[in-house]
Structure formats: C-alpha cells, structure tokens
mmCIF file of C-alpha atoms in Angstrom:
data_model
loop_
_atom_site.group_PDB
_atom_site.id
_atom_site.type_symbol
_atom_site.label_atom_id
_atom_site.label_comp_id
_atom_site.label_asym_id
_atom_site.label_seq_id
_atom_site.Cartn_x
_atom_site.Cartn_y
_atom_site.Cartn_z
ATOM 1 C CA MET A 23 0.084 -0.004 -0.017
ATOM 2 C CA ASN A 24 1.363 3.550 -1.005
ATOM 3 C CA ASN A 25 0.208 5.190 2.206
ATOM 4 C CA ARG A 26 2.195 2.985 4.514
ATOM 5 C CA THR A 27 5.477 4.120 5.918
ATOM 6 C CA THR A 28 8.013 2.205 7.604
ATOM 7 C CA ASN A 29 11.609 2.758 9.136
ATOM 8 C CA GLU A 30 13.312 0.404 6.592
ATOM 9 C CA TRP A 31 16.671 0.794 6.817
ATOM 10 C CA ILE A 32 18.515 2.450 3.781
ATOM 11 C CA PRO A 33 22.063 1.198 3.034
ATOM 12 C CA GLY A 34 24.958 3.837 2.975
ATOM 13 C CA ILE A 35 22.693 6.684 4.661
ATOM 14 C CA THR A 36 23.974 8.231 7.492
ATOM 15 C CA ARG A 37 21.411 8.902 10.506
ATOM 16 C CA GLN A 38 20.400 12.692 10.609
ATOM 17 C CA GLY A 39 21.230 13.329 14.352
ATOM 18 C CA PRO A 40 20.637 11.838 17.454
ATOM 19 C CA ALA A 41 17.282 13.933 18.381
ATOM 20 C CA THR A 42 14.742 12.090 16.539
ATOM 21 C CA PRO A 43 13.929 8.243 17.046
ATOM 22 C CA SER A 44 15.130 5.845 14.027
ATOM 23 C CA GLY A 45 12.898 5.957 11.226
ATOM 24 C CA LEU A 46 11.430 9.465 11.817
ATOM 25 C CA ARG A 47 13.958 11.510 10.524
ATOM 26 C CA LEU A 48 12.592 13.878 7.636
ATOM 27 C CA GLY A 49 14.723 12.042 4.724
ATOM 28 C CA GLU A 50 13.590 8.526 5.860
ATOM 29 C CA ILE A 51 9.850 9.677 5.817
ATOM 30 C CA LEU A 52 10.352 11.366 2.293
ATOM 31 C CA ILE A 53 11.691 8.051 1.149
ATOM 32 C CA ALA A 54 9.120 5.924 2.691
ATOM 33 C CA THR A 55 6.336 8.099 1.289
ATOM 34 C CA ASP A 56 7.924 7.877 -2.180
ATOM 35 C CA GLN A 57 8.831 11.799 -2.424
ATOM 36 C CA ILE A 58 12.432 11.381 -2.980
ATOM 37 C CA THR A 59 14.931 8.393 -3.794
ATOM 38 C CA PRO A 60 17.794 6.993 -1.455
ATOM 39 C CA ASP A 61 20.067 8.136 -4.054
ATOM 40 C CA GLN A 62 18.707 11.880 -3.753
ATOM 41 C CA LEU A 63 18.739 11.557 0.210
ATOM 42 C CA ARG A 64 22.411 10.547 -0.236
ATOM 43 C CA GLU A 65 23.215 13.566 -2.422
ATOM 44 C CA THR A 66 21.496 15.950 -0.065
ATOM 45 C CA LEU A 67 23.418 14.581 3.019
ATOM 46 C CA GLU A 68 26.495 15.332 1.119
ATOM 47 C CA ALA A 69 25.286 18.738 0.353
ATOM 48 C CA GLN A 70 24.459 19.374 4.122
ATOM 49 C CA ARG A 71 27.726 18.414 5.275
ATOM 50 C CA VAL A 72 29.016 21.278 2.900
ATOM 51 C CA SER A 73 26.763 23.850 3.521
ATOM 52 C CA GLY A 74 25.024 23.143 6.889
ATOM 53 C CA LYS A 75 21.776 23.921 5.392
ATOM 54 C CA ARG A 76 18.577 22.083 6.174
ATOM 55 C CA ILE A 77 17.727 18.948 4.455
ATOM 56 C CA GLY A 78 14.368 20.426 3.299
ATOM 57 C CA ASP A 79 15.948 23.633 1.864
ATOM 58 C CA ILE A 80 18.652 21.698 0.036
ATOM 59 C CA LEU A 81 15.636 19.412 -1.518
ATOM 60 C CA VAL A 82 13.949 22.570 -2.557
ATOM 61 C CA GLU A 83 16.668 24.305 -4.009
ATOM 62 C CA SER A 84 17.802 21.527 -5.901
ATOM 63 C CA GLY A 85 14.273 21.078 -7.311
ATOM 64 C CA CYS A 86 13.460 17.630 -5.630
ATOM 65 C CA LEU A 87 10.504 18.991 -3.730
ATOM 66 C CA GLU A 88 8.159 21.783 -3.718
ATOM 67 C CA PRO A 89 8.088 23.917 -0.265
ATOM 68 C CA GLN A 90 4.603 22.288 0.260
ATOM 69 C CA GLN A 91 5.916 19.108 0.076
ATOM 70 C CA VAL A 92 8.576 19.630 2.847
ATOM 71 C CA SER A 93 5.871 21.453 5.126
ATOM 72 C CA CYS A 94 3.508 18.380 4.921
ATOM 73 C CA ALA A 95 6.484 16.093 5.703
ATOM 74 C CA LEU A 96 7.648 18.153 8.682
ATOM 75 C CA THR A 97 3.787 18.068 10.020
ATOM 76 C CA LEU A 98 3.882 14.070 9.347
ATOM 77 C CA GLN A 99 6.933 13.599 11.351
ATOM 78 C CA LYS A 100 5.803 15.805 14.403
ATOM 79 C CA SER A 101 2.530 13.572 14.211
ATOM 80 C CA LEU A 102 4.451 10.399 14.224
ATOM 81 C CA MET A 103 6.964 11.439 16.736
ATOM 82 C CA THR A 104 3.888 12.229 19.037
ATOM 83 C CA ALA A 105 2.391 8.710 18.537
ATOM 84 C CA VAL A 106 5.503 6.726 18.783
ATOM 85 C CA LEU A 107 6.120 8.385 22.155
ATOM 86 C CA LEU A 108 2.748 7.422 23.245
ATOM 87 C CA ALA A 109 3.552 3.966 22.044
ATOM 88 C CA LEU A 110 6.840 3.519 23.499
ATOM 89 C CA LEU A 111 5.436 4.239 26.927
ATOM 90 C CA SER A 112 3.541 1.212 26.727
ATOM 91 C CA VAL A 113 5.961 -1.083 25.687
ATOM 92 C CA ALA A 114 7.429 -2.028 29.249
ATOM 93 C CA PRO A 115 4.098 -3.177 30.753
ATOM 94 C CA ALA A 116 3.008 -4.688 27.623
ATOM 95 C CA ALA A 117 6.186 -6.884 27.513
ATOM 96 C CA ASP A 118 4.903 -8.740 30.523
ATOM 97 C CA ALA A 119 1.464 -9.260 29.164
ATOM 98 C CA VAL A 120 2.477 -10.666 25.773
ATOM 99 C CA SER A 121 3.193 -14.359 27.544
ATOM 100 C CA ASN A 122 -0.482 -13.863 28.843
ATOM 101 C CA GLY A 123 -1.882 -13.655 25.507
ATOM 102 C CA CYS A 124 -2.680 -9.960 25.489
ATOM 103 C CA LEU A 125 -1.430 -6.256 25.426
ATOM 104 C CA GLN A 126 -2.515 -3.998 27.931
ATOM 105 C CA GLN A 127 -2.095 -0.470 29.511
ATOM 106 C CA GLY A 128 -3.040 0.104 33.037
ATOM 107 C CA ALA A 129 -5.569 -2.383 34.384
ATOM 108 C CA ASP A 130 -7.402 -3.291 30.953
ATOM 109 C CA PRO A 131 -7.352 -6.915 30.366
ATOM 110 C CA THR A 132 -8.880 -6.616 26.817
ATOM 111 C CA GLY A 133 -6.564 -4.689 24.906
ATOM 112 C CA LEU A 134 -4.182 -1.565 24.790
ATOM 113 C CA ALA A 135 -5.985 1.821 24.598
ATOM 114 C CA LEU A 136 -3.612 4.649 24.190
ATOM 115 C CA ASN A 137 -5.730 7.236 23.630
ATOM 116 C CA ASN A 138 -7.119 8.985 26.914
ATOM 117 C CA LYS A 139 -10.231 10.486 24.631
ATOM 118 C CA PRO A 140 -13.327 8.484 25.512
ATOM 119 C CA GLN A 141 -14.355 8.999 21.754
ATOM 120 C CA THR A 142 -11.189 7.679 20.224
ATOM 121 C CA LEU A 143 -10.630 3.910 20.162
ATOM 122 C CA THR A 144 -7.017 2.261 18.947
ATOM 123 C CA PHE A 145 -6.395 -1.140 20.450
ATOM 124 C CA LEU A 146 -4.699 -4.228 19.742
ATOM 125 C CA ARG A 147 -5.455 -7.749 21.224
ATOM 126 C CA VAL A 148 -3.051 -10.597 20.946
ATOM 127 C CA ILE A 149 -4.929 -13.805 20.067
ATOM 128 C CA TYR A 150 -1.778 -15.777 19.722
ATOM 129 C CA GLN A 151 1.751 -15.104 20.314
ATOM 130 C CA THR A 152 4.924 -17.553 20.212
ATOM 131 C CA SER A 153 6.736 -17.206 23.453
ATOM 132 C CA GLU A 154 10.110 -18.436 22.736
ATOM 133 C CA ILE A 155 12.546 -19.195 19.905
ATOM 134 C CA VAL A 156 14.828 -22.371 19.191
ATOM 135 C CA ILE A 157 17.955 -21.517 17.401
ATOM 136 C CA THR A 158 19.827 -24.364 16.095
ATOM 137 C CA GLN A 159 23.522 -24.482 15.016
ATOM 138 C CA ALA A 160 22.316 -24.698 11.517
ATOM 139 C CA ASP A 161 20.240 -21.469 11.906
ATOM 140 C CA ILE A 162 23.715 -20.181 13.202
ATOM 141 C CA THR A 163 25.458 -21.260 10.064
ATOM 142 C CA ARG A 164 22.698 -19.377 8.101
ATOM 143 C CA GLY A 165 22.587 -16.360 9.866
ATOM 144 C CA TYR A 166 18.947 -16.264 10.521
ATOM 145 C CA VAL A 167 15.846 -17.799 12.011
ATOM 146 C CA ASP A 168 12.542 -17.830 10.376
ATOM 147 C CA VAL A 169 9.258 -17.984 12.511
ATOM 148 C CA PRO A 170 6.367 -18.116 10.209
ATOM 149 C CA VAL A 171 3.121 -17.295 11.907
ATOM 150 C CA ALA A 172 4.442 -16.253 14.969
ATOM 151 C CA ALA A 173 1.570 -14.057 16.057
ATOM 152 C CA LYS A 174 -2.054 -13.635 15.333
ATOM 153 C CA MET A 175 -3.666 -10.183 16.515
ATOM 154 C CA GLU A 176 -7.071 -8.174 16.562
ATOM 155 C CA ILE A 177 -6.628 -4.269 15.796
ATOM 156 C CA GLN A 178 -9.524 -1.784 15.863
ATOM 157 C CA ASN A 179 -9.162 1.611 15.447
ATOM 158 C CA ASN A 180 -11.245 4.774 15.041
ATOM 159 C CA ASN A 181 -9.017 7.469 15.009
ATOM 160 C CA LEU A 182 -9.382 9.398 11.661
ATOM 161 C CA SER A 183 -5.717 10.262 11.421
ATOM 162 C CA GLY A 184 -4.734 6.772 11.681
ATOM 163 C CA TYR A 185 -2.545 4.783 14.020
ATOM 164 C CA LEU A 186 1.069 3.334 14.382
ATOM 165 C CA ILE A 187 2.090 -0.330 15.027
ATOM 166 C CA VAL A 188 5.077 -0.225 17.076
ATOM 167 C CA PHE A 189 7.620 -2.618 17.657
ATOM 168 C CA GLY A 190 10.475 -2.521 20.510
ATOM 169 C CA GLY A 191 12.473 -4.946 22.903
ATOM 170 C CA LEU A 192 14.787 -6.395 20.542
ATOM 171 C CA ASN A 193 17.515 -7.995 22.230
ATOM 172 C CA GLY A 194 19.391 -11.237 23.008
ATOM 173 C CA PRO A 195 21.386 -13.074 20.160
ATOM 174 C CA PHE A 196 19.027 -10.948 17.608
ATOM 175 C CA LYS A 197 20.561 -7.840 15.865
ATOM 176 C CA GLU A 198 17.774 -7.305 13.316
ATOM 177 C CA ALA A 199 14.245 -8.660 12.469
ATOM 178 C CA ALA A 200 11.810 -8.459 9.520
ATOM 179 C CA VAL A 201 8.341 -8.274 10.020
ATOM 180 C CA GLU A 202 5.986 -9.763 7.302
ATOM 181 C CA GLY A 203 1.927 -9.615 7.191
ATOM 182 C CA LEU A 204 1.282 -5.871 7.381
ATOM 183 C CA GLY A 205 1.367 -5.513 3.743
ATOM 184 C CA LYS A 206 4.928 -4.363 3.346
ATOM 185 C CA GLU A 207 8.110 -6.013 5.211
ATOM 186 C CA ILE A 208 9.229 -4.000 8.391
ATOM 187 C CA ARG A 209 12.649 -3.741 9.509
ATOM 188 C CA ILE A 210 13.471 -3.592 13.154
ATOM 189 C CA THR A 211 16.580 -2.883 15.061
ATOM 190 C CA SER A 212 17.572 -2.590 18.856
ATOM 191 C CA ALA A 213 16.042 0.788 18.283
ATOM 192 C CA GLY A 214 12.723 -0.696 17.315
ATOM 193 C CA GLY A 215 10.572 -0.118 14.310
ATOM 194 C CA TRP A 216 7.176 1.261 13.415
ATOM 195 C CA ILE A 217 4.527 1.283 10.828
ATOM 196 C CA ALA A 218 2.015 3.827 10.140
ATOM 197 C CA GLU A 219 -1.501 2.925 9.107
ATOM 198 C CA PRO A 220 -4.300 5.060 7.768
ATOM 199 C CA TYR A 221 -8.229 5.005 9.033
ATOM 200 C CA ASN A 222 -9.824 2.615 6.937
ATOM 201 C CA GLY A 223 -13.279 2.670 8.483
ATOM 202 C CA ARG A 224 -13.628 -1.155 9.038
ATOM 203 C CA ASP A 225 -14.472 -3.253 12.078
ATOM 204 C CA PRO A 226 -11.999 -4.926 14.036
ATOM 205 C CA PHE A 227 -9.738 -6.984 11.822
ATOM 206 C CA ILE A 228 -7.119 -9.787 12.265
ATOM 207 C CA ILE A 229 -3.482 -9.839 11.314
ATOM 208 C CA GLU A 230 -0.848 -12.495 11.214
ATOM 209 C CA LEU A 231 2.817 -11.725 11.246
ATOM 210 C CA SER A 232 5.819 -13.744 10.316
ATOM 211 C CA TYR A 233 9.382 -13.109 11.244
ATOM 212 C CA LYS A 234 12.804 -13.420 10.296
ATOM 213 C CA PHE A 235 15.380 -12.764 12.764
ATOM 214 C CA ILE A 236 18.964 -11.985 11.829
ATOM 215 C CA LEU A 237 21.441 -13.411 14.348
ATOM 216 C CA SER A 238 24.411 -11.623 15.953
ATOM 217 C CA GLU A 239 27.774 -12.837 15.561
ATOM 218 C CA ASN A 240 28.054 -14.274 19.166
ATOM 219 C CA ALA A 241 24.923 -16.162 19.066
ATOM 220 C CA TYR A 242 24.787 -19.611 20.194
ATOM 221 C CA PRO A 243 22.254 -22.463 19.818
ATOM 222 C CA GLY A 244 19.621 -22.595 22.594
ATOM 223 C CA THR A 245 15.956 -21.441 23.562
ATOM 224 C CA TYR A 246 15.469 -18.098 23.924
ATOM 225 C CA ALA A 247 12.498 -15.915 25.023
ATOM 226 C CA TRP A 248 10.526 -13.886 22.366
ATOM 227 C CA PRO A 249 12.557 -10.601 22.004
ATOM 228 C CA LEU A 250 9.881 -8.352 20.804
ATOM 229 C CA THR A 251 7.143 -6.179 22.020
ATOM 230 C CA ILE A 252 4.070 -4.685 19.766
ATOM 231 C CA SER A 253 1.823 -1.786 20.706
ATOM 232 C CA VAL A 254 -0.357 0.558 19.037
ATOM 233 C CA SER A 255 -1.008 4.090 19.221
ATOM 234 C CA PRO A 256 -3.073 6.760 17.620
ATOM 235 C CA ILE A 257 -1.604 9.404 15.248
ATOM 236 C CA ILE A 258 -2.189 12.679 17.041
ATOM 237 C CA PRO A 259 -2.475 15.513 14.488
ATOM 238 C CA VAL A 260 -0.276 18.593 15.559
#
C-alpha cells in the first residue's frame, strides 16, 4: 500500500542526528512516502555536510521537492513522533502481558488503549503469540532464523488520523528482525521499528505476523524468550 510508511534501513545513508527516533528523520519519511529516492537523500546529506543547510531547504533548492511537500512532511514527522512516544511508553508494561496472550495498559485486560479521549479507540488484542525461539546450529550457520505465523492479533481503530504499530525490545542474540504480514516488510533494530496505518473505517480485523531474525555474530544454539513487544497508538495531529 502506498500510504504505508516504515522505518526500513537504507544502506549507505547516515542517520541525521541523535534527536529524532530511528525511522522518523525527515529524509527517511520522504523516502517512505515515495517523494524522494535513496540516491537523492544521499546527495542531499553530502550537500548538507558542506553547506550546513537544512535538508528540506536543500531539497527545495535542488528542485527535488516543492516547499509545500517539505512542510507536509514536517507536519507528518511531528505527528508520528508524538504517536511513537505514546506507544513506547506502553512497551514496558506490555512486555509482561504478551506471555499471557494480551497486551494491556493500566488495568485494562481486553486490549491496549493508548488514547485517553473516550471518543477515540485504538487497541490491539493478542490472540496468539509465540513465547520463545529455538536457535539451532544450522540457523547460526545460515545467519538467521525464520518464525512463520508467530503471532495472530486483532486491531481496532476509529481515529481518523490513523495509527501506528510499534515494535520494540529487540535483544538477546538478535541484531535485526524483518516482519511480514502488514502489506510491506518492516525492519526492526535494537532501536525498534514502526509502521503507520491509515484510518480505514473497518470493523476490528485480524493480522498474522511472520518474522525473520538476523542473528548476531556471538549467537549460540538454545531456546530464547520472545525478543519483541508490539503496541499500537493513534496518530495525533499537531
């Protein structure tokens, strides 16, 4: 789907400063929304190192974008950052709830509601979640382990601005993960990962997620606890 955005890693692109969570930098958002190419971002970053100008200004001056496109991307960036921060606040308590078959915030056992406004509903209910991963010597030799249909979840959202699905907590012998089942592969690092979804007006719907975990160089065979948490958050307009 063209209106999805992810934090996919772009080989050869230097992260644009430490202040913005991974995947939410302006350049990455512009790539994810198909407004510029990875090559254009690389050239822009090179120009920025020389001139010290802002990325948006350079893209406009070079003719890659119109000022309105940069302005809209900055607005989207602020909205996504707000939503991601809300979702990340839920990750710690959600980690313990995954093994019990549901994600929750506070005392709500039915799902994860991250918007305090009663009229807005965004929640995720875990129907099934794999609780552990077995790594064999063959997996280590191959460099990764596949976990097909590792989770089945129900999502409901009535927020007109859409919502985020946020992954976090990658640890142990896993240095990266790829998630399939959301229409577009999502890359997750130790900094987490996310995908923005639009409001679609549907009733609660079911998703099934499969994972590929890239193993770190010091991985050993064994059984490991599930290394990821998942939460949802409404996108709050700014």
